[in-house]
Short mmCIF file of C-alpha atoms in Angstrom, two decimals:
data_model
loop_
_atom_site.label_atom_id
_atom_site.label_comp_id
_atom_site.label_asym_id
_atom_site.label_seq_id
_atom_site.Cartn_x
_atom_site.Cartn_y
_atom_site.Cartn_z
CA MET A 245 33.28 -31.38 -45.84
CA VAL A 246 35.67 -33.13 -43.97
CA LYS A 247 34.00 -36.55 -42.74
CA ASN A 248 34.29 -37.16 -39.14
CA ASN A 249 36.32 -40.19 -38.06
CA THR A 250 34.17 -42.81 -36.64
CA GLU A 251 36.63 -45.67 -37.15
CA ILE A 252 35.95 -46.93 -33.54
CA TRP A 253 32.16 -47.27 -33.44
CA ASP A 254 32.08 -48.66 -36.94
CA GLN A 255 34.06 -51.70 -35.82
CA ALA A 256 31.80 -52.29 -32.89
CA ARG A 257 28.87 -52.41 -35.43
CA GLY A 258 26.69 -55.71 -35.13
CA ASN A 259 28.85 -57.29 -33.35
CA ILE A 260 30.00 -57.61 -29.31
CA ARG A 261 33.64 -58.28 -28.03
CA SER A 262 33.90 -59.53 -24.44
CA ARG A 263 36.88 -59.94 -22.50
CA LYS A 264 35.31 -61.79 -19.69
CA GLY A 265 33.52 -64.71 -21.50
CA GLY A 266 30.44 -65.66 -23.06
CA TRP A 267 28.57 -68.61 -24.18
CA ARG A 268 28.94 -70.40 -27.09
CA VAL A 269 26.28 -72.85 -27.36
CA GLY A 270 27.13 -76.61 -28.18
CA GLU A 271 30.72 -75.79 -26.73
CA GLY A 272 29.73 -74.51 -23.23
CA VAL A 273 29.49 -71.41 -21.07
CA PHE A 274 32.96 -69.71 -20.44
CA CYS A 275 34.16 -67.24 -18.11
CA HIS A 276 37.36 -65.85 -17.88
CA GLY A 277 38.62 -68.67 -19.71
CA TYR A 278 37.16 -71.17 -17.44
CA ASN A 279 34.38 -73.65 -18.26
CA MET A 280 31.77 -72.64 -16.11
CA MET A 281 29.74 -76.12 -15.72
CA ASP A 282 32.80 -78.14 -16.15
CA ASP A 283 35.92 -76.33 -14.02
CA PHE A 284 32.92 -74.34 -11.27
CA VAL A 285 29.99 -76.13 -10.68
CA GLY A 286 30.58 -78.35 -8.06
CA HIS A 287 33.87 -77.47 -7.33
CA VAL A 288 34.13 -73.86 -6.13
CA SER A 289 32.30 -71.21 -3.94
CA TYR A 290 30.04 -69.12 -5.27
CA MET A 291 32.11 -66.14 -3.83
CA GLN A 292 34.94 -67.18 -6.12
CA VAL A 293 33.01 -66.63 -8.64
CA VAL A 294 31.98 -63.27 -7.58
CA LEU A 295 35.60 -62.22 -6.96
CA LEU A 296 36.52 -63.44 -10.50
CA ASN A 297 34.16 -61.83 -12.34
CA ALA A 298 35.00 -58.58 -10.31
CA THR A 299 38.46 -58.42 -10.46
CA GLY A 300 39.20 -60.93 -13.35
CA ARG A 301 41.86 -62.98 -10.68
CA PHE A 302 40.26 -66.09 -9.45
CA PRO A 303 40.95 -66.09 -5.63
CA GLU A 304 42.10 -68.76 -3.37
CA LYS A 305 39.29 -70.78 -1.60
CA ARG A 306 40.06 -68.61 2.08
CA LEU A 307 40.07 -65.26 0.44
CA ALA A 308 36.26 -65.88 -0.82
CA ASP A 309 35.28 -67.14 2.54
CA TRP A 310 36.45 -63.66 3.74
CA PHE A 311 34.20 -62.08 1.88
CA GLU A 312 31.33 -64.02 2.35
CA ALA A 313 31.81 -63.47 6.20
CA ILE A 314 32.14 -59.67 5.76
CA HIS A 315 29.14 -59.99 3.95
CA ILE A 316 27.02 -61.34 6.95
CA CYS A 317 28.50 -57.96 8.61
CA LEU A 318 27.46 -55.58 6.23
CA SER A 319 23.91 -56.48 5.42
CA TRP A 320 21.29 -57.03 8.42
CA PRO A 321 17.50 -56.82 8.66
CA ASP A 322 16.86 -53.89 10.16
CA SER A 323 14.63 -51.48 8.75
CA ARG A 324 15.32 -48.32 10.37
CA ILE A 325 18.64 -48.77 7.94
CA TRP A 326 18.20 -46.09 5.26
CA CYS A 327 18.82 -48.85 2.32
CA ASN A 328 16.45 -51.43 4.17
CA GLN A 329 14.12 -49.07 4.49
CA ILE A 330 13.46 -48.56 0.94
CA GLY A 331 12.94 -52.37 1.06
CA ALA A 332 10.66 -52.42 3.85
CA LEU A 333 8.60 -49.18 1.80
CA GLY A 334 8.69 -51.77 -1.11
CA GLY A 335 7.13 -54.61 0.14
CA SER A 336 4.34 -51.56 1.85
CA MET A 337 3.63 -50.83 -1.60
CA ARG A 338 3.84 -54.34 -3.38
CA THR A 339 6.33 -54.03 -5.39
CA THR A 340 8.15 -56.96 -6.91
CA VAL A 341 11.26 -58.27 -4.22
CA VAL A 342 13.86 -57.85 -7.43
CA ALA A 343 12.27 -54.05 -7.72
CA ALA A 344 12.54 -53.61 -3.95
CA THR A 345 15.90 -55.43 -3.24
CA SER A 346 17.36 -53.41 -6.55
CA ALA A 347 15.98 -50.06 -5.13
CA GLY A 348 17.65 -50.68 -1.86
CA ILE A 349 20.85 -51.25 -3.19
CA MET A 350 20.50 -48.29 -5.48
CA ALA A 351 19.98 -46.41 -2.61
CA GLY A 352 23.05 -47.91 -0.81
CA ASP A 353 25.26 -46.19 -3.70
CA SER A 354 25.81 -43.51 -1.05
CA ARG A 355 28.53 -40.77 0.06
CA ALA A 356 27.44 -41.81 3.57
CA TYR A 357 27.66 -45.83 3.90
CA GLY A 358 27.42 -48.50 1.93
CA PRO A 359 30.59 -49.95 -0.76
CA LYS A 360 31.18 -46.40 -2.42
CA THR A 361 32.56 -45.26 0.85
CA LEU A 362 35.42 -47.93 0.67
CA LEU A 363 36.69 -45.76 -1.67
CA GLN A 364 37.29 -42.97 0.03
CA GLY A 365 38.34 -45.38 3.20
CA MET A 366 40.87 -47.54 1.15
CA ASN A 367 42.28 -44.15 -0.64
CA PHE A 368 42.41 -42.75 2.64
CA ILE A 369 44.40 -46.10 4.02
CA ARG A 370 46.93 -46.28 0.64
CA GLN A 371 47.62 -42.49 1.07
CA SER A 372 48.65 -42.91 4.69
CA ILE A 373 51.01 -45.65 3.97
CA LYS A 374 52.60 -43.60 1.33
CA GLU A 375 52.96 -40.96 4.24
CA LYS A 376 54.70 -43.67 6.47
CA ARG A 377 57.26 -44.53 4.07
CA ASN A 378 57.81 -41.10 3.53
CA GLY A 379 58.70 -40.73 7.61
CA LEU A 380 55.33 -39.40 8.97
CA THR A 381 53.56 -40.78 11.54
CA ALA A 382 50.44 -42.04 12.92
CA GLU A 383 49.47 -39.00 14.81
CA GLU A 384 50.83 -36.36 11.81
CA ILE A 385 48.80 -38.68 9.40
CA VAL A 386 46.02 -37.88 11.75
CA THR A 387 46.50 -34.58 12.05
CA ASN A 388 47.16 -33.93 8.70
CA GLU A 389 43.93 -35.48 7.74
CA CYS A 390 41.69 -34.03 10.61
CA SER A 391 43.24 -30.09 9.45
CA LYS A 392 41.39 -30.73 6.21
CA HIS A 393 38.07 -30.52 8.52
CA ASN A 394 38.82 -27.63 10.89
CA GLY A 395 40.80 -30.28 13.35
CA LYS A 396 37.59 -32.32 13.06
CA PRO A 397 38.13 -36.06 13.30
CA LYS A 398 36.32 -36.38 10.19
CA ILE A 399 38.08 -39.91 8.82
CA MET A 400 36.76 -42.30 6.49
CA GLY A 401 36.69 -45.38 8.16
CA PHE A 402 36.81 -43.54 11.86
CA ALA A 403 34.08 -42.65 14.35
CA ARG A 404 31.03 -44.56 13.02
CA PRO A 405 28.15 -42.56 12.72
CA LEU A 406 25.30 -43.48 15.16
CA VAL A 407 27.10 -45.39 17.60
CA LYS A 408 30.95 -45.62 18.94
CA GLY A 409 32.89 -48.67 18.50
CA ASP A 410 32.24 -51.28 15.85
CA GLU A 411 30.93 -55.12 16.94
CA ARG A 412 32.00 -56.40 13.37
CA ILE A 413 35.66 -55.64 14.07
CA PRO A 414 35.95 -58.16 16.78
CA ALA A 415 33.89 -60.63 14.23
CA MET A 416 36.02 -60.00 11.03
CA GLU A 417 39.28 -60.36 13.64
CA ARG A 418 37.94 -63.55 14.66
CA THR A 419 37.32 -64.63 11.08
CA SER A 420 40.59 -63.80 9.55
CA GLN A 421 42.91 -65.28 11.88
CA HIS A 422 40.80 -68.61 11.45
CA LEU A 423 41.03 -68.54 8.21
CA GLY A 424 44.98 -67.58 8.73
CA PHE A 425 45.54 -64.27 7.60
CA ASP A 426 48.31 -62.43 9.29
CA ILE A 427 47.87 -58.58 10.28
CA GLY A 428 49.91 -56.73 6.89
CA GLU A 429 51.23 -53.59 6.40
CA HIS A 430 47.78 -51.68 6.13
CA LEU A 431 46.11 -52.96 8.48
CA ALA A 432 48.84 -52.20 11.33
CA LEU A 433 48.97 -49.09 10.09
CA ALA A 434 44.95 -48.80 10.76
CA TYR A 435 45.36 -49.98 14.18
CA GLU A 436 48.33 -47.29 14.84
CA ILE A 437 45.82 -44.46 13.57
CA GLU A 438 43.16 -46.36 15.95
CA ASN A 439 45.23 -45.39 18.81
CA VAL A 440 45.76 -41.88 18.08
CA MET A 441 41.82 -41.57 17.53
CA LEU A 442 41.42 -43.02 20.49
CA SER A 443 43.80 -40.99 22.21
CA LYS A 444 42.95 -37.38 20.67
CA PHE A 445 39.35 -37.75 19.78
CA ASP A 446 37.95 -41.20 21.95
CA GLU A 447 37.37 -42.46 18.48
CA LYS A 448 37.69 -46.06 17.22
CA MET A 449 38.09 -47.76 13.88
CA ASN A 450 34.96 -48.85 12.14
CA ILE A 451 34.46 -51.90 9.50
CA ASN A 452 35.36 -49.32 6.78
CA ALA A 453 39.12 -49.14 7.69
CA TYR A 454 39.22 -52.50 8.57
CA ILE A 455 37.87 -53.46 5.06
CA SER A 456 40.09 -50.90 3.35
CA ALA A 457 43.03 -52.09 5.21
CA PHE A 458 42.60 -55.63 4.80
CA LEU A 459 41.94 -55.52 1.20
CA LEU A 460 44.93 -53.41 0.65
CA ASP A 461 46.93 -56.20 2.48
CA GLN A 462 45.67 -58.82 0.00
CA GLY A 463 46.31 -56.10 -3.24
CA PHE A 464 43.27 -55.36 -4.09
CA SER A 465 42.40 -51.66 -5.61
CA PRO A 466 39.35 -49.59 -4.59
CA ASN A 467 37.59 -50.05 -7.35
CA GLU A 468 38.08 -54.35 -7.36
CA VAL A 469 36.57 -53.35 -4.12
CA TYR A 470 33.32 -51.41 -4.95
CA GLN A 471 32.77 -53.82 -7.65
CA THR A 472 32.93 -56.39 -5.91
CA PHE A 473 30.59 -55.29 -3.22
CA SER A 474 28.25 -53.84 -5.65
CA VAL A 475 24.82 -56.28 -4.72
CA LEU A 476 26.46 -56.36 -0.91
CA LEU A 477 23.80 -54.67 0.97
CA SER A 478 20.74 -57.29 -0.79
CA SER A 479 19.73 -59.64 1.63
CA GLY A 480 19.00 -57.76 4.42
CA ILE A 481 16.80 -55.47 2.18
CA THR A 482 15.20 -58.62 1.00
CA ALA A 483 13.98 -59.49 4.33
CA CYS A 484 13.47 -56.05 5.00
CA TYR A 485 10.95 -56.48 2.21
CA ILE A 486 10.02 -59.74 3.07
CA ASP A 487 8.79 -57.90 6.43
CA THR A 488 6.56 -55.70 5.24
CA PHE A 489 5.34 -57.15 2.28
CA GLU A 490 3.51 -60.03 4.97
CA ARG A 491 1.96 -57.08 6.80
CA PRO A 492 -1.29 -54.85 5.24
CA PRO A 493 -0.44 -53.01 2.84
CA GLU A 494 1.03 -49.12 3.84
CA SER A 495 1.12 -50.25 7.41
CA PHE A 496 5.35 -49.66 7.66
CA LEU A 497 5.45 -46.31 9.36
CA PRO A 498 2.21 -44.99 7.80
CA LEU A 499 1.74 -41.31 8.37
CA ARG A 500 -1.19 -39.15 9.38
CA CYS A 501 -1.82 -35.69 7.00
CA ASP A 502 -0.40 -33.81 10.28
CA ASP A 503 2.48 -36.29 10.69
CA ILE A 504 4.26 -33.76 7.81
CA VAL A 505 5.28 -30.15 9.55
CA TYR A 506 4.78 -27.84 6.37
CA GLN A 507 7.21 -25.38 6.69
CA GLY A 508 6.23 -23.26 3.22
CA PRO A 509 4.50 -20.35 2.77
CA PRO A 510 0.82 -19.51 3.68
CA HIS A 511 -1.58 -20.33 1.32
CA ARG A 512 -2.23 -17.65 -1.81
CA PRO A 513 -4.48 -17.77 -4.30
CA VAL A 514 -3.29 -18.85 -7.84
CA PRO A 515 -3.07 -16.21 -9.80
CA GLU A 516 -4.24 -15.96 -13.78
CA ARG A 517 -1.38 -16.92 -16.28
CA ASP A 518 -0.04 -13.55 -17.54
CA MET B 200 43.12 -55.41 19.66
CA SER B 201 39.28 -56.35 19.58
CA SER B 202 38.23 -55.88 23.16
CA LYS B 203 37.91 -51.74 22.54
CA HIS B 204 35.31 -52.62 19.56
CA ARG B 205 33.11 -54.94 22.08
CA ASN B 206 31.71 -52.00 24.12
CA ILE B 207 29.29 -50.07 21.93
CA GLU B 208 28.01 -46.67 22.66
CA LYS B 209 25.44 -45.00 21.14
CA ARG B 210 25.86 -41.14 19.79
CA LYS B 211 23.19 -38.88 21.04
CA TYR B 212 21.76 -37.79 18.06
CA GLN B 213 18.31 -35.47 17.97
CA PHE B 214 16.83 -37.50 15.19
CA THR B 215 13.38 -35.37 14.18
CA GLU B 216 10.03 -36.49 15.50
CA LYS B 217 8.45 -35.48 12.33
CA ILE B 218 9.14 -35.17 8.64
CA SER B 219 9.01 -31.48 7.24
CA THR B 220 8.54 -29.68 4.09
CA GLN B 221 8.18 -26.32 2.48
CA ILE B 222 6.92 -28.43 -0.58
CA TRP B 223 3.13 -29.71 0.01
CA HIS B 224 0.60 -29.41 2.76
CA GLU B 225 -2.18 -31.60 3.19
CA HIS B 226 -5.25 -30.76 5.13
CA PRO B 227 -7.07 -34.02 6.45
CA CYS B 228 -10.45 -35.24 5.62
CA PRO B 229 -12.15 -35.12 9.33
CA GLU B 230 -13.39 -38.76 9.08
CA ASN B 231 -10.00 -39.98 8.17
CA PRO B 232 -6.51 -38.37 9.42
CA TYR B 233 -5.23 -40.48 6.60
CA LEU B 234 -6.94 -38.92 3.74
CA PRO B 235 -6.18 -35.35 2.15
CA GLN B 236 -9.51 -33.27 1.44
CA SER B 237 -6.79 -30.88 0.04
CA ALA B 238 -3.36 -30.16 -0.94
CA TYR B 239 -1.48 -27.26 -1.29
CA CYS B 240 1.94 -26.36 -2.87
CA TYR B 241 3.68 -23.93 -1.90
CA GLY B 242 0.77 -22.24 -0.59
CA TYR B 243 -1.28 -22.91 -3.89
CA ASP B 244 -4.28 -24.80 -3.83
CA LEU B 245 -3.84 -27.96 -6.25
CA LEU B 246 -7.58 -27.71 -7.25
CA GLU B 247 -6.72 -24.27 -7.86
CA LEU B 248 -3.68 -24.99 -9.79
CA ILE B 249 -5.54 -27.43 -12.02
CA ASN B 250 -7.61 -24.76 -13.04
CA LYS B 251 -5.33 -22.01 -14.18
CA ARG B 252 -1.83 -23.12 -14.52
CA SER B 253 -0.55 -25.50 -17.15
CA TYR B 254 1.85 -28.87 -16.01
CA THR B 255 5.00 -26.69 -17.18
CA ASP B 256 4.24 -24.23 -14.64
CA VAL B 257 3.54 -26.44 -11.84
CA PHE B 258 6.49 -28.31 -12.67
CA TYR B 259 8.88 -25.34 -12.21
CA LEU B 260 6.69 -24.47 -8.99
CA ILE B 261 7.53 -27.81 -7.46
CA PHE B 262 11.01 -27.28 -7.58
CA ARG B 263 11.74 -23.56 -6.98
CA GLY B 264 8.90 -22.70 -4.81
CA GLU B 265 7.25 -20.15 -7.27
CA LEU B 266 5.22 -19.86 -10.49
CA PRO B 267 7.23 -19.17 -13.35
CA THR B 268 7.11 -15.81 -15.26
CA LEU B 269 5.48 -16.59 -18.80
CA GLU B 270 8.84 -16.39 -20.31
CA GLN B 271 10.21 -18.82 -17.70
CA SER B 272 7.41 -21.26 -18.59
CA ASP B 273 7.79 -21.05 -22.15
CA LEU B 274 11.90 -21.61 -22.32
CA LEU B 275 11.18 -24.61 -19.92
CA GLU B 276 8.45 -26.26 -22.04
CA LYS B 277 10.86 -25.82 -25.04
CA LEU B 278 13.71 -27.40 -23.25
CA MET B 279 10.91 -30.25 -22.48
CA VAL B 280 10.11 -30.73 -26.19
CA ALA B 281 13.80 -30.51 -27.03
CA LEU B 282 14.65 -33.35 -24.62
CA ILE B 283 11.58 -35.46 -24.52
CA ASN B 284 12.81 -38.37 -26.04
CA PRO B 285 17.62 -39.32 -26.41
CA GLY B 286 16.46 -41.61 -29.66
CA PRO B 287 16.08 -45.19 -30.20
CA ARG B 288 19.91 -45.69 -30.37
CA HIS B 289 20.87 -44.10 -26.71
CA PRO B 290 22.07 -46.28 -24.82
CA ALA B 291 19.03 -45.68 -21.86
CA THR B 292 16.49 -46.26 -24.57
CA ARG B 293 18.50 -49.76 -25.95
CA GLY B 294 17.84 -50.41 -21.89
CA ALA B 295 14.02 -49.82 -22.19
CA MET B 296 13.64 -51.58 -25.03
CA ILE B 297 15.44 -54.50 -24.25
CA ALA B 298 13.81 -54.67 -21.02
CA GLY B 299 10.57 -54.39 -22.70
CA VAL B 300 11.37 -57.14 -25.12
CA GLY B 301 12.71 -59.67 -22.63
CA LYS B 302 9.01 -59.19 -20.92
CA THR B 303 10.19 -56.97 -17.91
CA ASP B 304 7.59 -55.45 -16.00
CA PRO B 305 5.88 -52.56 -17.78
CA SER B 306 6.21 -50.65 -14.78
CA LEU B 307 10.04 -51.46 -14.24
CA ILE B 308 10.72 -50.28 -17.66
CA LEU B 309 11.10 -46.59 -16.94
CA PRO B 310 13.28 -47.55 -13.45
CA ILE B 311 15.79 -49.50 -15.55
CA SER B 312 15.98 -46.99 -18.55
CA LEU B 313 16.79 -43.93 -16.00
CA SER B 314 19.35 -46.05 -14.21
CA ILE B 315 21.49 -46.16 -17.17
CA PHE B 316 20.12 -42.66 -18.04
CA SER B 317 21.99 -41.70 -14.68
CA GLY B 318 25.46 -42.60 -15.96
CA THR B 319 28.61 -39.65 -16.64
CA HIS B 320 29.03 -39.89 -20.28
CA VAL B 321 25.78 -37.38 -21.55
CA GLY B 322 23.70 -38.57 -19.07
CA ALA B 323 21.93 -37.42 -15.69
CA GLY B 324 25.40 -38.06 -13.81
CA CYS B 325 27.06 -35.04 -15.79
CA ILE B 326 24.58 -32.46 -15.47
CA GLU B 327 24.96 -30.98 -11.98
CA GLU B 328 29.01 -30.74 -12.77
CA ALA B 329 28.01 -28.86 -15.91
CA MET B 330 25.33 -26.56 -13.70
CA ILE B 331 28.61 -25.58 -11.48
CA PHE B 332 30.83 -25.49 -14.36
CA MET B 333 28.83 -22.73 -16.02
CA SER B 334 28.05 -21.17 -12.65
CA GLU B 335 32.07 -20.40 -11.68
CA ASN B 336 32.96 -19.27 -15.10
CA ILE B 337 29.93 -17.39 -16.47
CA ASP B 338 31.66 -14.31 -15.56
CA LYS B 339 34.69 -14.94 -17.58
CA ASN B 340 35.63 -14.72 -21.26
CA PRO B 341 34.43 -18.03 -23.07
CA GLY B 342 36.85 -17.92 -25.51
CA ILE B 343 39.62 -17.16 -23.28
CA LEU B 344 38.16 -20.18 -21.36
CA ALA B 345 38.19 -22.34 -24.05
CA LYS B 346 41.79 -21.69 -25.08
CA ASN B 347 43.30 -22.79 -21.74
CA LEU B 348 40.99 -25.38 -21.48
CA LEU B 349 42.04 -26.94 -24.51
CA SER B 350 45.68 -26.05 -23.88
CA ASN B 351 45.31 -28.08 -20.58
CA SER B 352 44.28 -31.03 -21.98
CA LYS B 353 44.27 -33.49 -24.73
CA PRO B 354 42.13 -35.80 -26.51
CA PRO B 355 41.88 -39.48 -25.70
CA SER B 356 43.30 -41.81 -27.94
CA GLU B 357 40.11 -43.72 -28.37
CA GLY B 358 36.82 -42.17 -27.88
CA ASP B 359 34.93 -38.82 -27.67
CA TRP B 360 36.85 -35.90 -26.11
CA HIS B 361 34.82 -33.67 -23.35
CA PRO B 362 36.87 -31.13 -22.04
CA ALA B 363 34.55 -29.38 -19.97
CA PRO B 364 31.57 -30.84 -18.63
CA GLY B 365 27.87 -30.66 -20.76
CA PHE B 366 31.11 -30.03 -24.02
CA GLY B 367 32.52 -32.35 -26.08
CA SER B 368 32.62 -34.37 -29.10
CA ARG B 369 29.91 -37.10 -29.73
CA PHE B 370 31.20 -39.82 -31.94
CA ASN B 371 33.85 -37.86 -33.25
CA GLY B 372 31.73 -35.21 -34.37
CA ILE B 373 29.76 -32.09 -33.40
CA ASP B 374 26.03 -32.79 -32.20
CA MET B 375 24.41 -30.24 -34.76
CA LEU B 376 20.98 -31.16 -33.74
CA THR B 377 22.19 -30.60 -30.01
CA HIS B 378 23.56 -26.63 -31.36
CA GLU B 379 19.83 -26.27 -33.00
CA PHE B 380 18.41 -26.68 -29.71
CA ALA B 381 20.44 -24.26 -27.85
CA LYS B 382 20.04 -21.64 -30.83
CA ARG B 383 16.34 -21.67 -30.00
CA LEU B 384 16.89 -21.93 -26.83
CA SER B 385 18.86 -19.06 -26.51
CA CYS B 386 17.00 -16.53 -28.67
CA MET B 387 14.03 -16.84 -26.35
CA LEU B 388 12.98 -14.15 -23.72
CA GLY B 389 13.58 -16.65 -20.99
CA ALA B 390 16.96 -17.00 -21.58
CA GLY B 391 19.37 -16.21 -19.63
CA PRO B 392 23.33 -15.95 -19.10
CA ALA B 393 24.60 -18.94 -19.28
CA LEU B 394 23.00 -20.48 -22.44
CA GLN B 395 24.40 -17.09 -24.22
CA TRP B 396 27.45 -17.71 -22.70
CA GLY B 397 27.53 -21.48 -23.58
CA GLU B 398 26.89 -20.32 -26.99
CA GLU B 399 29.91 -18.44 -26.96
CA PHE B 400 31.84 -21.16 -25.67
CA ALA B 401 30.90 -23.57 -28.00
CA THR B 402 31.45 -21.26 -30.54
CA SER B 403 35.03 -21.20 -29.23
CA LEU B 404 35.08 -24.97 -29.18
CA LYS B 405 33.64 -25.08 -32.69
CA PRO B 406 36.90 -25.08 -34.91
CA HIS B 407 38.37 -28.20 -32.36
CA GLY B 408 35.61 -30.61 -33.77
CA ILE B 409 33.66 -30.46 -30.34
CA GLY B 410 30.66 -28.52 -29.03
CA TRP B 411 27.57 -28.26 -26.76
CA LEU B 412 26.39 -31.75 -25.49
CA VAL B 413 22.85 -32.16 -24.83
CA THR B 414 23.93 -32.24 -21.21
CA GLY B 415 25.41 -29.03 -21.77
CA VAL B 416 22.10 -27.33 -22.78
CA ALA B 417 19.74 -28.91 -20.71
CA ALA B 418 22.57 -27.89 -17.79
CA ALA B 419 22.36 -23.99 -19.23
CA THR B 420 18.83 -23.66 -19.54
CA PHE B 421 18.03 -25.05 -15.82
CA CYS B 422 20.98 -22.60 -14.24
CA ASP B 423 19.15 -20.11 -16.49
CA LEU B 424 15.59 -20.56 -14.88
CA GLY B 425 17.28 -20.54 -11.61
CA PHE B 426 17.22 -24.50 -10.65
CA HIS B 427 19.66 -26.08 -8.14
CA PRO B 428 22.60 -27.76 -9.20
CA ARG B 429 21.44 -31.08 -7.17
CA VAL B 430 18.22 -31.27 -8.55
CA GLY B 431 19.89 -31.08 -12.24
CA PRO B 432 20.05 -34.80 -12.85
CA GLY B 433 16.50 -35.34 -11.91
CA LEU B 434 15.28 -33.15 -14.01
CA PHE B 435 17.35 -34.04 -17.13
CA GLN B 436 16.00 -37.47 -16.56
CA LEU B 437 12.78 -36.50 -16.02
CA LEU B 438 12.05 -34.40 -18.99
CA CYS B 439 14.14 -37.46 -21.42
CA ALA B 440 11.95 -40.38 -19.51
CA PRO B 441 8.74 -39.88 -21.98
CA GLY B 442 10.40 -41.07 -25.12
CA LEU B 443 12.91 -44.00 -22.86
CA LEU B 444 9.37 -45.09 -21.46
CA ALA B 445 7.68 -45.17 -25.17
CA HIS B 446 10.38 -47.07 -26.57
CA GLY B 447 10.48 -49.86 -23.72
CA ILE B 448 6.86 -49.95 -24.04
CA GLU B 449 6.73 -50.34 -28.28
CA LEU B 450 9.06 -53.23 -27.67
CA ALA B 451 7.10 -54.49 -24.74
CA ASN B 452 4.16 -56.90 -27.61
CA LYS B 453 6.65 -57.89 -29.83
CA PRO B 454 8.69 -61.02 -29.54
CA PHE B 455 11.84 -61.87 -28.75
CA THR B 456 13.31 -61.92 -31.88
CA ALA B 457 11.85 -58.24 -32.37
CA MET B 458 15.62 -56.90 -31.16
CA PRO B 459 18.74 -58.29 -32.39
CA PHE B 460 20.58 -61.15 -30.75
CA PRO B 461 24.19 -61.40 -32.19
CA SER B 462 25.16 -64.52 -33.58
CA ASP B 463 27.76 -66.54 -32.19
CA LYS B 464 30.44 -65.36 -35.09
CA ASP B 465 29.42 -61.52 -34.19
CA TYR B 466 30.09 -62.71 -29.92
CA LEU B 467 34.07 -62.39 -30.10
CA ILE B 468 35.47 -63.80 -26.76
CA GLU B 469 38.78 -61.78 -26.30
CA ASP B 470 41.95 -62.54 -24.15
CA GLU B 471 41.78 -60.46 -21.22
#
């Protein structure tokens, strides 16, 4: 019998190899080569460390400030929002705040909203830049993309669900300008695409396309952005949890039996097992 | 650029006023509309189900809408036994154990472990894809398909090779216990074309050092039982949950020292 080659697993048994850092008892706590207590605490912002851990690169302060601003834009305490509603239900059922917030964050790991949608948004803008460099106009890019959806204006980052327009974009435009960021090649194309979407479909850019294009201009990959935003939705979820935790149990959108519409088969006798 | 975003217009969505379901019907108590006096699952009185049917039967009913035949129920129950414990070495089980020994609230041990178990590497995250793969290929000759797939794919330089969803190597070898599960399940009366096709496909892969993965066996059985691919990941999590929880709870009353904590010499910080 030929033995399987298990060398890579044998080498990893009983030890941990980290490319990120660790705690050397008596020496210090290290993070990507930095001494966390000496180099970071009191000297850098928390968001700079978040970005370092998510990307492996230590960012300039203004970029971390931009990320802090976008976190404010993307999580707010309205318990109708799907992930927030999970937090509210958790408070109503007296889960712990950590369980409810974690559950809400997982709910936001969705293909319809939340940080994962930035993968698709960034991939679209990245692909569009390639096409533009190959000579396509913004109008042709939009037409090609919409043709994948029977001509409908379905492009991630454009045509926001629930409403038209996005109040977060002017807030972030103001912030980007204040922090001294110029409009780069990707963001300029996103605005061109928006103009086409407006004239053809009366649809506007949403914050997904703004973030996607801006962060591509800053040299981020889609995965780096997804990784950085892993707990993006947490603060609004926590707020919604606390709101219902401070009220009587099960008093968040309570349902009477007849509030559920039954659409299944009529009542029937249970057959005996064969 | 920003002025166009200052006008926010609501879209005219028609959200439903009430939640609807085909699964469950509750009749309210006359004295309290929030409390049920009876509950029906796809039309069957729950109290009658308690008296007449097994847990496995009702488990099948709640996901399929009909009670299983005896053969289907037996197949599902055997799969439930086969999958009951991913074992103490599985990373999801170890997640439960670390939570347990770390004195995490016991009610959170299972959700923590199941989150790890949602991964796409031999976890719930690959069940839907495996079910779709089998449904789409069941009419193809498994030997020819295996040959084509292997010629269009090559093993990674490190780690396991999964050339098809639900099939591949485990620790660079063939998981023979999983093959035994497949052999026994595929011989049962309730087994259908997916398990049988999978058996032939795995046989074709065997000379290349790859075969059934446990996710493949689960996916094939779910296909044969008529479950929708989208329900597959959750079913797999449910069926493996007992072992995950049991191992977590076993560690919950033990001291921190009951789990290894690699020493500084075994914790190596490498360059990025």
